[in-house]
Short mmCIF file of C-alpha atoms in Angstrom, two decimals:
data_model
loop_
_atom_site.label_atom_id
_atom_site.label_comp_id
_atom_site.label_asym_id
_atom_site.label_seq_id
_atom_site.Cartn_x
_atom_site.Cartn_y
_atom_site.Cartn_z
CA MET A 1 145.47 64.26 117.52
CA LYS A 2 142.21 62.70 116.16
CA LYS A 3 140.42 62.14 119.61
CA LEU A 4 141.88 66.30 120.42
CA LEU A 5 140.01 67.28 117.05
CA LEU A 6 136.97 65.78 117.71
CA TYR A 7 136.73 67.26 121.03
CA ILE A 8 137.61 70.43 120.18
CA LEU A 9 134.53 70.01 117.12
CA PHE A 10 132.03 68.77 119.58
CA LEU A 11 132.83 71.80 121.54
CA PHE A 12 132.64 74.17 118.91
CA MET A 13 128.96 72.59 117.69
CA ILE A 14 127.48 73.16 121.32
CA ALA A 15 128.50 76.59 121.77
CA CYS A 16 126.76 77.58 118.28
CA SER A 17 123.70 75.86 119.32
CA THR A 18 123.54 77.82 122.81
CA ASP A 19 124.62 81.33 120.39
CA ASP A 20 121.72 80.17 118.53
CA GLU A 21 119.46 79.59 121.75
CA THR A 22 120.74 82.94 123.40
CA ASN A 23 119.75 84.87 119.59
CA MET A 24 116.15 83.40 119.44
CA LEU A 25 115.42 83.97 123.04
CA ASP A 26 116.84 87.67 122.48
CA LEU A 27 114.49 88.22 119.32
CA PRO A 28 111.42 90.51 120.11
CA GLU A 29 107.98 88.70 119.59
CA ILE A 30 106.38 90.42 115.88
CA GLU A 31 102.32 90.13 116.21
CA THR A 32 100.42 88.81 113.79
CA PRO A 33 96.82 88.82 113.47
CA PRO A 34 94.69 85.67 113.49
CA HIS A 35 93.98 83.61 110.59
CA GLY A 36 90.20 83.94 109.39
CA LEU A 37 87.40 86.28 107.81
CA ARG A 38 88.66 90.55 107.42
CA ILE A 39 86.12 93.49 106.76
CA LYS A 40 86.06 94.67 103.31
CA GLN A 41 83.10 96.88 103.24
CA VAL A 42 80.30 98.19 105.04
CA GLU A 43 77.39 99.92 103.27
CA GLY A 44 74.58 101.66 104.59
CA ASP A 45 73.96 105.20 104.21
CA ASN A 46 77.82 105.93 103.66
CA ILE A 47 80.28 103.68 102.44
CA THR A 48 83.46 102.23 104.34
CA GLN A 49 86.11 100.28 102.75
CA TYR A 50 88.86 98.47 104.47
CA PHE A 51 92.32 97.67 102.92
CA TYR A 52 95.60 95.19 104.40
CA ASN A 53 98.96 95.26 104.89
CA LYS A 54 101.28 92.38 103.66
CA ASN A 55 101.53 91.72 107.44
CA GLY A 56 97.85 91.15 107.97
CA PHE A 57 96.88 94.04 109.75
CA ILE A 58 94.96 97.42 108.79
CA ASP A 59 96.60 99.12 105.92
CA SER A 60 93.72 101.95 105.16
CA ILE A 61 90.22 102.98 105.34
CA SER A 62 88.21 104.83 102.96
CA PHE A 63 84.92 106.56 103.92
CA ILE A 64 82.58 107.89 101.63
CA GLY A 65 79.51 109.76 102.74
CA GLU A 66 78.76 113.48 103.22
CA ASN A 67 82.45 113.66 103.96
CA ILE A 68 85.57 111.63 102.77
CA THR A 69 87.69 110.47 104.91
CA ALA A 70 91.05 108.51 104.08
CA GLU A 71 93.27 106.95 107.16
CA LYS A 72 97.00 105.26 106.17
CA PHE A 73 98.70 103.10 109.14
CA VAL A 74 102.32 102.33 108.95
CA TYR A 75 104.13 100.23 110.73
CA ASN A 76 107.42 99.20 112.53
CA ASP A 77 109.24 95.98 111.87
CA LEU A 78 107.25 94.36 114.83
CA ASN A 79 103.90 95.31 112.87
CA GLN A 80 103.43 98.10 115.93
CA ILE A 81 101.54 101.33 114.28
CA ILE A 82 104.09 103.46 114.86
CA GLU A 83 102.29 106.37 112.33
CA LYS A 84 98.64 107.23 111.07
CA LYS A 85 97.75 109.80 108.12
CA TYR A 86 94.06 110.99 108.28
CA ALA A 87 92.67 113.44 105.90
CA SER A 88 89.22 114.78 105.70
CA LYS A 89 87.19 117.13 103.49
CA LYS A 90 83.75 117.39 102.57
CA ALA A 91 81.88 115.36 99.43
CA SER A 92 81.48 118.53 97.65
CA ASP A 93 85.45 119.61 97.95
CA THR A 94 87.65 119.51 95.57
CA ASN A 95 90.47 119.50 98.29
CA PHE A 96 90.61 117.90 101.46
CA SER A 97 90.57 120.67 104.58
CA ILE A 98 92.46 118.38 107.02
CA TYR A 99 95.65 116.73 106.96
CA ASN A 100 96.76 115.41 110.75
CA THR A 101 99.55 112.86 111.21
CA TYR A 102 99.63 110.89 114.50
CA TYR A 103 102.92 109.42 116.11
CA PHE A 104 102.48 106.55 118.66
CA THR A 105 105.65 105.78 120.92
CA TYR A 106 104.93 102.46 122.92
CA ASN A 107 107.05 101.55 126.54
CA ASN A 108 108.57 98.23 127.29
CA LYS A 109 105.30 96.51 127.71
CA LYS A 110 104.27 97.25 123.71
CA GLN A 111 101.24 99.37 124.94
CA ILE A 112 100.96 102.95 123.39
CA ILE A 113 102.06 105.49 126.08
CA PHE A 114 102.29 109.09 123.85
CA ILE A 115 100.44 110.03 121.04
CA LYS A 116 101.45 113.28 119.17
CA THR A 117 99.54 114.70 116.35
CA TYR A 118 100.89 117.37 113.85
CA ASN A 119 98.52 119.31 111.70
CA LYS A 120 98.60 119.90 107.82
CA ASN A 121 101.36 122.74 108.53
CA ASN A 122 103.69 120.12 109.87
CA LYS A 123 102.93 121.49 113.34
CA LEU A 124 102.36 120.00 116.54
CA ALA A 125 98.30 120.47 117.30
CA SER A 126 98.54 118.04 120.29
CA GLN A 127 99.66 115.66 122.72
CA GLN A 128 98.13 113.10 125.18
CA SER A 129 99.87 110.72 127.62
CA LEU A 130 98.51 106.97 128.12
CA THR A 131 98.57 105.33 131.04
CA TYR A 132 96.91 101.48 131.38
CA ASN A 133 95.28 99.43 134.45
CA GLU A 134 96.92 96.54 135.15
CA ASP A 135 94.55 94.19 132.96
CA GLY A 136 95.75 95.83 130.40
CA SER A 137 93.29 98.01 129.70
CA LEU A 138 93.20 101.52 129.56
CA TYR A 139 92.98 104.03 132.62
CA ASN A 140 90.43 106.01 132.23
CA PRO A 141 87.93 106.48 135.39
CA THR A 142 85.27 107.83 132.82
CA GLN A 143 85.57 104.52 130.60
CA ILE A 144 84.52 101.18 132.06
CA VAL A 145 85.99 98.54 130.17
CA LYS A 146 84.92 94.71 130.89
CA ASP A 147 86.35 91.81 129.44
CA GLY A 148 87.43 93.62 126.21
CA ASN A 149 84.57 95.52 125.62
CA LEU A 150 83.97 99.54 126.75
CA VAL A 151 80.49 98.69 128.90
CA GLN A 152 79.96 102.48 130.12
CA GLN A 153 80.58 105.62 129.73
CA ASN A 154 80.01 108.43 131.67
CA ALA A 155 80.16 112.37 131.35
CA SER A 156 78.84 114.97 133.54
CA GLN A 157 75.34 114.00 134.08
CA ARG A 158 75.45 111.52 131.41
CA SER A 159 75.49 107.86 131.28
CA THR A 160 75.66 105.45 128.40
CA ILE A 161 75.55 101.61 129.03
CA PHE A 162 76.27 99.34 126.53
CA THR A 163 75.19 95.34 126.11
CA PHE A 164 77.17 93.13 123.75
CA ASP A 165 76.86 90.00 121.76
CA THR A 166 79.50 86.88 122.28
CA ASN A 167 80.32 86.66 118.44
CA PRO A 168 84.02 88.50 117.41
CA ASN A 169 83.62 92.02 116.23
CA PRO A 170 84.75 92.23 112.69
CA PHE A 171 87.08 95.24 113.48
CA TYR A 172 88.81 93.91 116.43
CA ASN A 173 91.76 91.83 115.02
CA ILE A 174 92.10 94.16 112.18
CA TYR A 175 94.22 95.97 114.55
CA PRO A 176 97.62 95.49 116.46
CA LYS A 177 96.82 94.43 120.43
CA ALA A 178 98.15 97.90 121.44
CA TYR A 179 96.03 100.22 119.07
CA ARG A 180 92.79 98.02 120.17
CA ALA A 181 93.66 99.15 123.95
CA ALA A 182 94.25 102.67 123.36
CA PHE A 183 91.51 103.43 121.13
CA TYR A 184 88.77 101.21 122.71
CA ILE A 185 88.19 98.65 120.08
CA ASN A 186 85.73 96.40 120.83
CA LYS A 187 86.58 92.67 121.56
CA ASN A 188 82.43 92.14 120.49
CA ASN A 189 79.72 93.52 118.84
CA ILE A 190 77.47 96.01 120.74
CA THR A 191 74.00 94.90 120.81
CA SER A 192 72.01 97.59 122.70
CA GLN A 193 73.09 101.32 123.86
CA LYS A 194 70.99 103.35 126.70
CA THR A 195 71.95 107.06 127.46
CA THR A 196 70.70 108.23 130.90
CA THR A 197 70.79 112.31 132.11
CA PRO A 198 68.61 114.12 134.01
CA TYR A 199 66.46 115.46 130.82
CA TYR A 200 66.43 112.03 128.94
CA THR A 201 66.15 108.32 128.25
CA ASN A 202 67.90 107.42 124.87
CA PHE A 203 67.58 103.94 124.42
CA TYR A 204 68.81 102.21 120.85
CA GLU A 205 69.11 98.36 120.47
CA TYR A 206 70.66 96.60 117.37
CA GLN A 207 69.18 93.58 115.51
CA LEU A 208 72.44 91.41 114.13
CA ARG A 209 72.54 88.89 111.47
CA TYR A 210 75.63 87.07 111.45
CA ASN A 211 77.10 84.32 108.74
CA SER A 212 78.47 80.75 109.70
CA GLU A 213 81.45 81.92 110.73
CA ASN A 214 79.49 84.24 113.81
CA PHE A 215 80.44 87.73 111.74
CA ILE A 216 78.20 90.10 111.60
CA ILE A 217 76.61 90.38 107.83
CA GLU A 218 73.99 92.76 108.79
CA LYS A 219 73.08 95.73 111.42
CA ILE A 220 69.73 96.92 111.63
CA ASN A 221 68.87 99.80 113.66
CA HIS A 222 65.30 100.52 114.82
CA ASN A 223 65.41 103.10 116.96
CA ASN A 224 67.67 105.81 115.60
CA PRO A 225 66.33 107.28 112.40
CA ALA A 226 69.48 109.71 112.34
CA ASN A 227 71.95 106.55 111.45
CA SER A 228 71.57 104.39 108.90
CA ARG A 229 68.73 101.78 109.70
CA LEU A 230 70.68 99.27 107.50
CA SER A 231 74.06 98.39 107.48
CA LYS A 232 75.18 95.36 105.52
CA TYR A 233 79.18 93.65 105.91
CA TYR A 234 81.26 91.92 103.19
CA TYR A 235 84.46 90.29 103.79
CA TYR A 236 87.40 89.03 102.29
#
């Protein structure tokens, strides 16, 4: 009898162990951001501030300049962005004039495949389907992505080519992978851009300064007075 009880207990323990292993295999993978510095604020002609969710990814963004905008991100249990709220107004206005809410749908590859946009009256304003290349980059014949960076944008009689450094873009890891792919969040930092049309060519070059961890702390644009000539970057 004692041997029989021990045998039954042994079988029970094996069954429990197998069930635990099966359950662990069935658990969905939850994405988390890497450890390290996180962008806190960018100061130039405008001020942009970044705030973070308890999951480590971006929670909200505020932009203060001639216009004031705010973005709020909502996550599911897998740390996927499923909703984004966007509000905007002129700095001189009292109330926000634009309220949009974006809803994101995912496929079984954890890619964003559908975006619905609702306006402030909660009416469907637009909807967009997304497809992807085999390497996981967003499929769009007019946008060329290489090594995680948008290296070329093409339009009718217009082409813009970007060059990059090899250092981390401080805005890259604050978003989950699917959102980065859907919205062309570059892996590295733009160092120059050249726009060519049949009528003109514009070339902008950025002088970047980095901290000891190779994150940008200053960006100087000598070529384009319409934008801030100097932007400073601060981190948590």
